[in-house]
Amino acid sequence: MNQIQLEEMLKAFLLEDIGSKDVTRQSIFPPGQIGKAEFLVKEDGVIAGLDLIRSVYRLLDETIVVDVQVKDGAIVSEGDVIAQAKGPVRHLLTGERLILNLMQRLSGIATLTRRSVKSLNDSTIHICDTRKTTPGLRVLEKYAVRIGGGKNHRFGLDDGDMIKDNHIGVAGSIEAAVAKVREETGHMMQVEVETETEADVIAAVKAGADIIMFDNCSPSEVKERVSLVPDHIVTEASGGITLETLHEYAGTGVDYISLGYLTHSAKALDISLNVSISE
Amino acid sequence: MNQIQLEEMLKAFLLEDIGSKDVTRQSIFPPGQIGKAEFLVKEDGVIAGLDLIRSVYRLLDETIVVDVQVKDGAIVSEGDVIAQAKGPVRHLLTGERLILNLMQRLSGIATLTRRSVKSLNDSTIHICDTRKTTPGLRVLEKYAVRIGGGKNHRFGLDDGDMIKDNHIGVAGSIEAAVAKVREETGHMMQVEVETETEADVIAAVKAGADIIMFDNCSPSEVKERVSLVPDHIVTEASGGITLETLHEYAGTGVDYISLGYLTHSAKALDISLNVSISE
Amino acid sequence: MNQIQLEEMLKAFLLEDIGSKDVTRQSIFPPGQIGKAEFLVKEDGVIAGLDLIRSVYRLLDETIVVDVQVKDGAIVSEGDVIAQAKGPVRHLLTGERLILNLMQRLSGIATLTRRSVKSLNDSTIHICDTRKTTPGLRVLEKYAVRIGGGKNHRFGLDDGDMIKDNHIGVAGSIEAAVAKVREETGHMMQVEVETETEADVIAAVKAGADIIMFDNCSPSEVKERVSLVPDHIVTEASGGITLETLHEYAGTGVDYISLGYLTHSAKALDISLNVSISE
Amino acid sequence: MNQIQLEEMLKAFLLEDIGSKDVTRQSIFPPGQIGKAEFLVKEDGVIAGLDLIRSVYRLLDETIVVDVQVKDGAIVSEGDVIAQAKGPVRHLLTGERLILNLMQRLSGIATLTRRSVKSLNDSTIHICDTRKTTPGLRVLEKYAVRIGGGKNHRFGLDDGDMIKDNHIGVAGSIEAAVAKVREETGHMMQVEVETETEADVIAAVKAGADIIMFDNCSPSEVKERVSLVPDHIVTEASGGITLETLHEYAGTGVDYISLGYLTHSAKALDISLNVSISE
Amino acid sequence: MNQIQLEEMLKAFLLEDIGSKDVTRQSIFPPGQIGKAEFLVKEDGVIAGLDLIRSVYRLLDETIVVDVQVKDGAIVSEGDVIAQAKGPVRHLLTGERLILNLMQRLSGIATLTRRSVKSLNDSTIHICDTRKTTPGLRVLEKYAVRIGGGKNHRFGLDDGDMIKDNHIGVAGSIEAAVAKVREETGHMMQVEVETETEADVIAAVKAGADIIMFDNCSPSEVKERVSLVPDHIVTEASGGITLETLHEYAGTGVDYISLGYLTHSAKALDISLNVSISE
Amino acid sequence: MNQIQLEEMLKAFLLEDIGSKDVTRQSIFPPGQIGKAEFLVKEDGVIAGLDLIRSVYRLLDETIVVDVQVKDGAIVSEGDVIAQAKGPVRHLLTGERLILNLMQRLSGIATLTRRSVKSLNDSTIHICDTRKTTPGLRVLEKYAVRIGGGKNHRFGLDDGDMIKDNHIGVAGSIEAAVAKVREETGHMMQVEVETETEADVIAAVKAGADIIMFDNCSPSEVKERVSLVPDHIVTEASGGITLETLHEYAGTGVDYISLGYLTHSAKALDISLNVSISE
């Protein structure tokens, strides 16, 4: 994570939640009142985003001391205390909602990714994400996918080429489309071609694609198409694969399976904060 | 919606997704190539966020013409075309991912809110949201709740007072806590008190709370506690209520039920974009 | 105050005043030269904004040590030293103008608010501000009103509803206007109705307004109209009330009097900075 | 005015005032409802800031048509209509507060500046402002001073050198201080020296100052000291001059008189907006 | 180019150059005075950045009409008029400096790139840039390299992996370093290995690098090392290659040569603006 | 330098270079691994920008300790170590590219400025810069000119008036143009007039210009024209003067010579960073 970028994001999020002031807490808690906060897991899963506790609290009050019990990626169970923070109560409480909103979402994504990896149960195939992320949170959500054992697909339209149906139609052929794209980009940019048919796959190989994606294919189709692709070209299956059907793709020999649901359908992992006031 | 604020948000989201350039589309589609885009609903639900189509496209290319077939709040079915856009293909495609990522999420929230309202089936009780929203998207997500037939709870820590357990502990009593908060705020600021017991409810009434919340109460408990509160004080039930248990709260006489799941657990509504190239 | 928001404001203000460099001071004062700065009150009043000394200096130089002699809200007299700062002279002087420009204005507002409270001399009525604040300084100016013993009206168009003449005309009636607004908002949002006549007041009561404002009313009119409003509805007098006429409203029984002049006509309180160079 | 800078300022100010939404107006006025707004002067003075009407409304709604009856600098009387705007009522009203808050302040400054020029009644002396402006509004307030017939002193610490007491003390002498500053700056940067005594004035002349300021001097002192300064060096009187004492400085032969009160003590000029709904 | 990003950059650059106002032009040219501006090339070269004329002027004044005579990449000669603009003189002149500062720099880079391509005279080898670009201008400078016939290396630390000496030392071996990096990244991320010796090249091939870079190698060394690398792995020569020695690398069979001087040593191409006032 | 402004610039530059993460370094170097970095000069010149090392590293990691061996303005030779830094290797390397890109450019400008001063070899004439700076870097580049022994011309269109050909044409005469500009500006703003002929010079003197510039004049022309200008008016030669012809202007008696090439044609000074890993 780029800490400078993260800090700007967190400032914006705190501003959204706090607005001009935290009325209630400032009325009730005297500035010097010290308390202890415990982050408590309320359902089993994989934790992601623990560093956010420190990052958010540092923005609110540099005197808050954070103590983290586990590491990102840890498998946790209901009842586990994953972190503690000590410092002025009003700031412990002001940061609560943002930390939980983010950490619950990231842990939810990490948990779902890990569940997907286990369900697939084929260590030769990587699970990866898509661009179907929450606007404004892409960097964080893709981090959570890695924590859950997945890989990241491209981060935006500028760090990888994806040649799709439409592009091929306009360019005239897969070969022409790849050639056009290669003309504009350099060697650090991977070119991926979406294919619908076996003929497409053969054309993409011939066109020199770096990655060939099989769109909306059944496990047996994936298997057949993988066999058409030489080893140094990466293969990817995508489209219509759910947590329920994922395991059927084990053994197909494909290199990557990309799953939109990892980021757009993850349920938040339930985590709560208990704050006690020091005497 | 504040359009100036929305535009700044959308610019930031486009920058996240596009980065320095949309490599593939710029390589393939000549600047003048015109196309038509259809937004197609792929599962039943309630649409929210249609204005985003126009707002996002205006940022990318002012010549794109958007035609919206339904209004936010419309109940749509699989196969419905909800909007069309016509203009340069490269910009139609560049905006695709952001529009869908946002509109699917907002429509998912609106759909879940409407389902909750119908499930509760008591028009004297309002469903409302919480602050458990996605960081950076609170204004949009709360809009979606309204579109689905729900109400909005406070937008941040600065536009409403919530007096909780901790606050009461430190202040000494509910009465003392309310008094302290009133001291700092004016008449435009509602004061809500979270209550655990009947004694708390009675104390909150006496303290002059504007809103009394019953935390983690069963339907019968809610009913009893409502009876302790005079008419001009608003009542709210919150905590542990799910889509499955919601209907049990019909007839309790409470004014509001706040539901965190509306925003943190809504599944995206499946919507897609079909772009065809004009000859 | 939200410190994150405050810091961004102060950075922008420093940039406006310093520009690319503080030419003179950087030419003359060697980086290590230490000095002492005394903030000296030059006319009687109420101090507001002392924290700004620390906040501004921390942005310029973390080694500056600030020592504050009084608290915000202190009643000070000509000649009082309210704070001292010690550190590099060039930074003490670079921050001078911004600190004084802000603290003088805030103290002026606090002083005028306190004078208004004393002049009214009725502890059952609250003095409050309006949205007639300096663009960019609303949060700070409303803070100064609180320090002076006043209350805050709403902070913006989004944290309170005000139904006015025009609205009522378009909606058809006060009742219709209140109903329309209630439809769109939740229980955390107060609805205030501006009334011109006794009939309006009666209609507003019937419509269930949370707050009823008497616009441009004489003290006796206010008194009469207050008597038409049940206890749980808050009343407010507004319009055309000056520091000179304010005391006539004592004893009217109204709950709030809102005064635009607190923020748009406050004279700056004269405060100066004396910097001496350490040998 | 730099329009790009102005637009960013106005966006920030609108965001401060509107927040996430304009609740009341959006509830009541249908999007298409057209109205007419009249800007009405309520006390005699000089108008400054008319362009803000167009600039603010363009940000809210490009269809609003603004018609301005007078120009900045116009002398207006109670009852004058200075501008009209026509367009969607909800946007006419949403922009109202910001336009008035700014235009009233700027017109107040222009009015006070003009009054000062007339009171001084010596066309060989220029009235000018200081850096005692409202943080965030310096560019606008200095514009208002020009509109009222005054001149601008420096805009910030980076576009002019001011050598003061402290600087001279540290540098050892006026000559040394000027030399040090000249070493660091180029020919586009004016060097002004604050003087306390006649000896200072003589030293400043010898040191080659571009501008010599007489600090806290009586009219007769100013007159004497002006006579010590050759013609090509500009002279300025500053410190302790009020609207009441200003006229005593007529005939002193000084070139500039700088007045902090122009910006920190101007009373807002009363202007109001009347909105009528088109049938 | 991402127009939204470009516009934000240009606004910041205009603010840097204009500051609070363009004093001289606003004093002299009445707002309505129309003029014509001609962009005139004053030395032979390749033009890059013509779109900036339109983009900058649109920010200053939407009524300025720009007419471009050539396209980016055009080879121009001294005396060529490459573009004309017509509109208010004051805005034509206000934008002059920024447009020229940027277009001269980009055209200088494009010219130097084209000269390099011609000097190398081997169409099987691509010339490409590095990260040695001007801070704040990377996207624009890399665009200029493409216009001159070059390719782009990675845009930042996040869109490509470069494994260097230090990394290899810490990881223990090239193989270990590549493995570590692959663990963290997905298939859209190219992994490039910097090699010093033939043994390194062999190790990098075995480690499965996507790109192998030969650091500081003579033409004959490059030729030998290329022969060690299978076809599907891209090769790159880098380090110490100048415009003078570049042609010696023709025929080496390497795929890419990266040149820091393209962006850090390009001389601005001389272009000027002639503005004539319309009668 | 204004540190607050500098920090914002550096954050933006780091974001441009790092993007969302520094993939390679984060994969390879464990967070705690400590290293030492040496900044090594690789060609003779003048160093400018040493403070950037500390400023950039502080943004990345506050534990990095920087030790600077020389001061800005030092004359350095190939092989000199100018600074060392110690701290986490991953952050030492992440900041490398930005520090070098900036410091090399600034040192190049300082070196070229010093070479110009020495070549001119007339201590009565100041070398100064222009507005032909890199967009976004003006403040830094002008700092480098000062470090090299030059002076700064104006920083932007708002801190100095330049009356040129076009202005004079429209205003009717030099006298009219100066008068118009003086009307709008105050005494802190220098008015410079560009002259083409001796008649222009005489007119500019009569018009009361503060600075008179001789545009595109030969050394003998400059000498003659200087003799037409009284001592208290500053003179400047500009246009078409190169490093090769500069020495011919020695002895002309002009006060300033402004040189665009100082900032638009400076070659980067070669500096490198060697990082060694601590055991």
PDB file of N, CA and C in Angstrom, chain D residues 128 146 151-154 159-161 182-188 190 192 211 232 234 236 256, chain F residues 128 146 151-154 159-161 182-188 190 192 211 232 234 236 256:
ATOM      1  N   CYS D 128      -4.956  52.776   0.396  1.00  0.00           N
ATOM      2  CA  CYS D 128      -4.735  51.369   0.035  1.00  0.00           C
ATOM      3  C   CYS D 128      -5.007  50.433   1.208  1.00  0.00           C
ATOM      4  N   ARG D 146     -10.299  48.047  -4.797  1.00  0.00           N
ATOM      5  CA  ARG D 146     -10.071  48.741  -6.076  1.00  0.00           C
ATOM      6  C   ARG D 146     -11.374  49.330  -6.617  1.00  0.00           C
ATOM      7  N   LYS D 151      -6.322  51.456  -3.744  1.00  0.00           N
ATOM      8  CA  LYS D 151      -5.244  50.704  -4.383  1.00  0.00           C
ATOM      9  C   LYS D 151      -4.931  49.491  -3.525  1.00  0.00           C
ATOM     10  N   ASN D 152      -4.236  48.546  -4.113  1.00  0.00           N
ATOM     11  CA  ASN D 152      -3.848  47.354  -3.352  1.00  0.00           C
ATOM     12  C   ASN D 152      -2.401  47.419  -2.898  1.00  0.00           C
ATOM     13  N   HIS D 153      -2.206  47.125  -1.619  1.00  0.00           N
ATOM     14  CA  HIS D 153      -0.852  46.866  -1.119  1.00  0.00           C
ATOM     15  C   HIS D 153      -0.501  45.436  -1.539  1.00  0.00           C
ATOM     16  N   ARG D 154       0.548  44.868  -1.031  1.00  0.00           N
ATOM     17  CA  ARG D 154       0.953  43.548  -1.510  1.00  0.00           C
ATOM     18  C   ARG D 154      -0.107  42.479  -1.204  1.00  0.00           C
ATOM     19  N   ASP D 159       5.128  38.802  -2.619  1.00  0.00           N
ATOM     20  CA  ASP D 159       5.163  39.751  -3.735  1.00  0.00           C
ATOM     21  C   ASP D 159       5.492  41.182  -3.287  1.00  0.00           C
ATOM     22  N   GLY D 160       6.366  41.287  -2.322  1.00  0.00           N
ATOM     23  CA  GLY D 160       6.801  42.591  -1.854  1.00  0.00           C
ATOM     24  C   GLY D 160       7.550  42.398  -0.543  1.00  0.00           C
ATOM     25  N   ASP D 161       8.578  43.191  -0.333  1.00  0.00           N
ATOM     26  CA  ASP D 161       9.342  43.081   0.922  1.00  0.00           C
ATOM     27  C   ASP D 161       8.961  44.211   1.852  1.00  0.00           C
ATOM     28  N   ARG D 182      17.884  42.793  -0.632  1.00  0.00           N
ATOM     29  CA  ARG D 182      18.200  42.960  -2.057  1.00  0.00           C
ATOM     30  C   ARG D 182      19.020  41.783  -2.586  1.00  0.00           C
ATOM     31  N   GLU D 183      19.852  41.250  -1.705  1.00  0.00           N
ATOM     32  CA  GLU D 183      20.665  40.105  -2.106  1.00  0.00           C
ATOM     33  C   GLU D 183      19.802  38.929  -2.562  1.00  0.00           C
ATOM     34  N   GLU D 184      18.665  38.779  -1.936  1.00  0.00           N
ATOM     35  CA  GLU D 184      17.830  37.603  -2.195  1.00  0.00           C
ATOM     36  C   GLU D 184      16.769  37.827  -3.265  1.00  0.00           C
ATOM     37  N   THR D 185      16.536  39.075  -3.613  1.00  0.00           N
ATOM     38  CA  THR D 185      15.418  39.318  -4.514  1.00  0.00           C
ATOM     39  C   THR D 185      15.872  40.043  -5.763  1.00  0.00           C
ATOM     40  N   GLY D 186      14.992  40.090  -6.732  1.00  0.00           N
ATOM     41  CA  GLY D 186      15.313  40.722  -7.999  1.00  0.00           C
ATOM     42  C   GLY D 186      14.639  42.067  -8.146  1.00  0.00           C
ATOM     43  N   HIS D 187      14.683  42.569  -9.360  1.00  0.00           N
ATOM     44  CA  HIS D 187      14.223  43.933  -9.621  1.00  0.00           C
ATOM     45  C   HIS D 187      12.709  44.067  -9.690  1.00  0.00           C
ATOM     46  N   MET D 188      11.991  42.954  -9.731  1.00  0.00           N
ATOM     47  CA  MET D 188      10.533  43.061  -9.758  1.00  0.00           C
ATOM     48  C   MET D 188       9.972  43.182  -8.341  1.00  0.00           C
ATOM     49  N   GLN D 190       9.601  45.127  -4.902  1.00  0.00           N
ATOM     50  CA  GLN D 190       9.775  46.400  -4.208  1.00  0.00           C
ATOM     51  C   GLN D 190      10.212  46.161  -2.770  1.00  0.00           C
ATOM     52  N   GLU D 192      10.136  47.868   0.857  1.00  0.00           N
ATOM     53  CA  GLU D 192       9.549  48.928   1.661  1.00  0.00           C
ATOM     54  C   GLU D 192      10.154  48.877   3.062  1.00  0.00           C
ATOM     55  N   ILE D 211      10.150  52.151  -1.218  1.00  0.00           N
ATOM     56  CA  ILE D 211       9.002  52.751  -0.541  1.00  0.00           C
ATOM     57  C   ILE D 211       9.403  52.971   0.912  1.00  0.00           C
ATOM     58  N   HIS D 232      11.475  60.146  -6.401  1.00  0.00           N
ATOM     59  CA  HIS D 232      11.298  58.821  -7.019  1.00  0.00           C
ATOM     60  C   HIS D 232      11.075  57.716  -5.985  1.00  0.00           C
ATOM     61  N   VAL D 234       8.610  56.223  -3.179  1.00  0.00           N
ATOM     62  CA  VAL D 234       7.200  56.328  -2.788  1.00  0.00           C
ATOM     63  C   VAL D 234       7.102  56.410  -1.266  1.00  0.00           C
ATOM     64  N   GLU D 236       4.500  56.257   2.292  1.00  0.00           N
ATOM     65  CA  GLU D 236       3.253  55.650   2.776  1.00  0.00           C
ATOM     66  C   GLU D 236       3.093  55.957   4.268  1.00  0.00           C
ATOM     67  N   TYR D 256       0.720  57.332  -0.304  1.00  0.00           N
ATOM     68  CA  TYR D 256      -0.241  56.286   0.030  1.00  0.00           C
ATOM     69  C   TYR D 256      -0.592  56.331   1.512  1.00  0.00           C
TER      70      TYR D 256
ATOM     71  N   CYS F 128      19.313  37.018 -14.647  1.00  0.00           N
ATOM     72  CA  CYS F 128      18.028  36.582 -14.043  1.00  0.00           C
ATOM     73  C   CYS F 128      17.251  35.678 -14.967  1.00  0.00           C
ATOM     74  N   ARG F 146      18.599  31.153  -8.081  1.00  0.00           N
ATOM     75  CA  ARG F 146      19.210  31.930  -6.980  1.00  0.00           C
ATOM     76  C   ARG F 146      20.444  31.207  -6.439  1.00  0.00           C
ATOM     77  N   LYS F 151      19.351  36.004 -10.193  1.00  0.00           N
ATOM     78  CA  LYS F 151      18.227  36.674  -9.538  1.00  0.00           C
ATOM     79  C   LYS F 151      16.937  36.175 -10.182  1.00  0.00           C
ATOM     80  N   ASN F 152      15.828  36.427  -9.497  1.00  0.00           N
ATOM     81  CA  ASN F 152      14.532  36.020 -10.055  1.00  0.00           C
ATOM     82  C   ASN F 152      13.796  37.194 -10.673  1.00  0.00           C
ATOM     83  N   HIS F 153      13.305  36.967 -11.882  1.00  0.00           N
ATOM     84  CA  HIS F 153      12.339  37.905 -12.456  1.00  0.00           C
ATOM     85  C   HIS F 153      10.988  37.581 -11.798  1.00  0.00           C
ATOM     86  N   ARG F 154       9.895  38.121 -12.311  1.00  0.00           N
ATOM     87  CA  ARG F 154       8.616  37.890 -11.629  1.00  0.00           C
ATOM     88  C   ARG F 154       8.227  36.409 -11.618  1.00  0.00           C
ATOM     89  N   ASP F 159       2.558  39.329 -10.106  1.00  0.00           N
ATOM     90  CA  ASP F 159       3.466  40.037  -9.191  1.00  0.00           C
ATOM     91  C   ASP F 159       4.461  40.923  -9.939  1.00  0.00           C
ATOM     92  N   GLY F 160       3.988  41.537 -10.992  1.00  0.00           N
ATOM     93  CA  GLY F 160       4.831  42.450 -11.758  1.00  0.00           C
ATOM     94  C   GLY F 160       4.132  42.727 -13.074  1.00  0.00           C
ATOM     95  N   ASP F 161       4.262  43.966 -13.552  1.00  0.00           N
ATOM     96  CA  ASP F 161       3.636  44.323 -14.833  1.00  0.00           C
ATOM     97  C   ASP F 161       4.689  44.368 -15.920  1.00  0.00           C
ATOM     98  N   ARG F 182      -0.836  51.711 -14.219  1.00  0.00           N
ATOM     99  CA  ARG F 182      -0.695  52.344 -12.894  1.00  0.00           C
ATOM    100  C   ARG F 182      -2.067  52.557 -12.242  1.00  0.00           C
ATOM    101  N   GLU F 183      -3.046  52.856 -13.061  1.00  0.00           N
ATOM    102  CA  GLU F 183      -4.397  53.058 -12.546  1.00  0.00           C
ATOM    103  C   GLU F 183      -4.910  51.846 -11.777  1.00  0.00           C
ATOM    104  N   GLU F 184      -4.515  50.660 -12.245  1.00  0.00           N
ATOM    105  CA  GLU F 184      -5.066  49.430 -11.682  1.00  0.00           C
ATOM    106  C   GLU F 184      -4.205  48.847 -10.569  1.00  0.00           C
ATOM    107  N   THR F 185      -2.987  49.331 -10.443  1.00  0.00           N
ATOM    108  CA  THR F 185      -2.100  48.670  -9.496  1.00  0.00           C
ATOM    109  C   THR F 185      -1.580  49.646  -8.452  1.00  0.00           C
ATOM    110  N   GLY F 186      -0.989  49.095  -7.444  1.00  0.00           N
ATOM    111  CA  GLY F 186      -0.478  49.914  -6.350  1.00  0.00           C
ATOM    112  C   GLY F 186       1.030  50.037  -6.385  1.00  0.00           C
ATOM    113  N   HIS F 187       1.569  50.554  -5.304  1.00  0.00           N
ATOM    114  CA  HIS F 187       2.986  50.880  -5.265  1.00  0.00           C
ATOM    115  C   HIS F 187       3.899  49.675  -5.059  1.00  0.00           C
ATOM    116  N   MET F 188       3.329  48.540  -4.733  1.00  0.00           N
ATOM    117  CA  MET F 188       4.173  47.358  -4.566  1.00  0.00           C
ATOM    118  C   MET F 188       4.417  46.666  -5.907  1.00  0.00           C
ATOM    119  N   GLN F 190       5.884  46.634  -9.594  1.00  0.00           N
ATOM    120  CA  GLN F 190       6.807  47.284 -10.519  1.00  0.00           C
ATOM    121  C   GLN F 190       6.211  47.271 -11.931  1.00  0.00           C
ATOM    122  N   GLU F 192       7.313  47.363 -15.777  1.00  0.00           N
ATOM    123  CA  GLU F 192       8.435  47.230 -16.708  1.00  0.00           C
ATOM    124  C   GLU F 192       7.929  47.442 -18.131  1.00  0.00           C
ATOM    125  N   ILE F 211      11.157  49.873 -14.605  1.00  0.00           N
ATOM    126  CA  ILE F 211      12.197  49.062 -15.249  1.00  0.00           C
ATOM    127  C   ILE F 211      12.027  49.226 -16.757  1.00  0.00           C
ATOM    128  N   HIS F 232      17.844  55.910 -11.190  1.00  0.00           N
ATOM    129  CA  HIS F 232      16.882  55.224 -10.325  1.00  0.00           C
ATOM    130  C   HIS F 232      15.942  54.298 -11.104  1.00  0.00           C
ATOM    131  N   VAL F 234      15.644  50.925 -13.308  1.00  0.00           N
ATOM    132  CA  VAL F 234      16.422  49.716 -13.556  1.00  0.00           C
ATOM    133  C   VAL F 234      16.379  49.369 -15.046  1.00  0.00           C
ATOM    134  N   GLU F 236      17.184  46.401 -18.187  1.00  0.00           N
ATOM    135  CA  GLU F 236      17.266  44.954 -18.408  1.00  0.00           C
ATOM    136  C   GLU F 236      17.447  44.676 -19.899  1.00  0.00           C
ATOM    137  N   TYR F 256      20.333  44.223 -15.455  1.00  0.00           N
ATOM    138  CA  TYR F 256      19.912  42.816 -15.479  1.00  0.00           C
ATOM    139  C   TYR F 256      19.967  42.261 -16.899  1.00  0.00           C
TER     140      TYR F 256
END
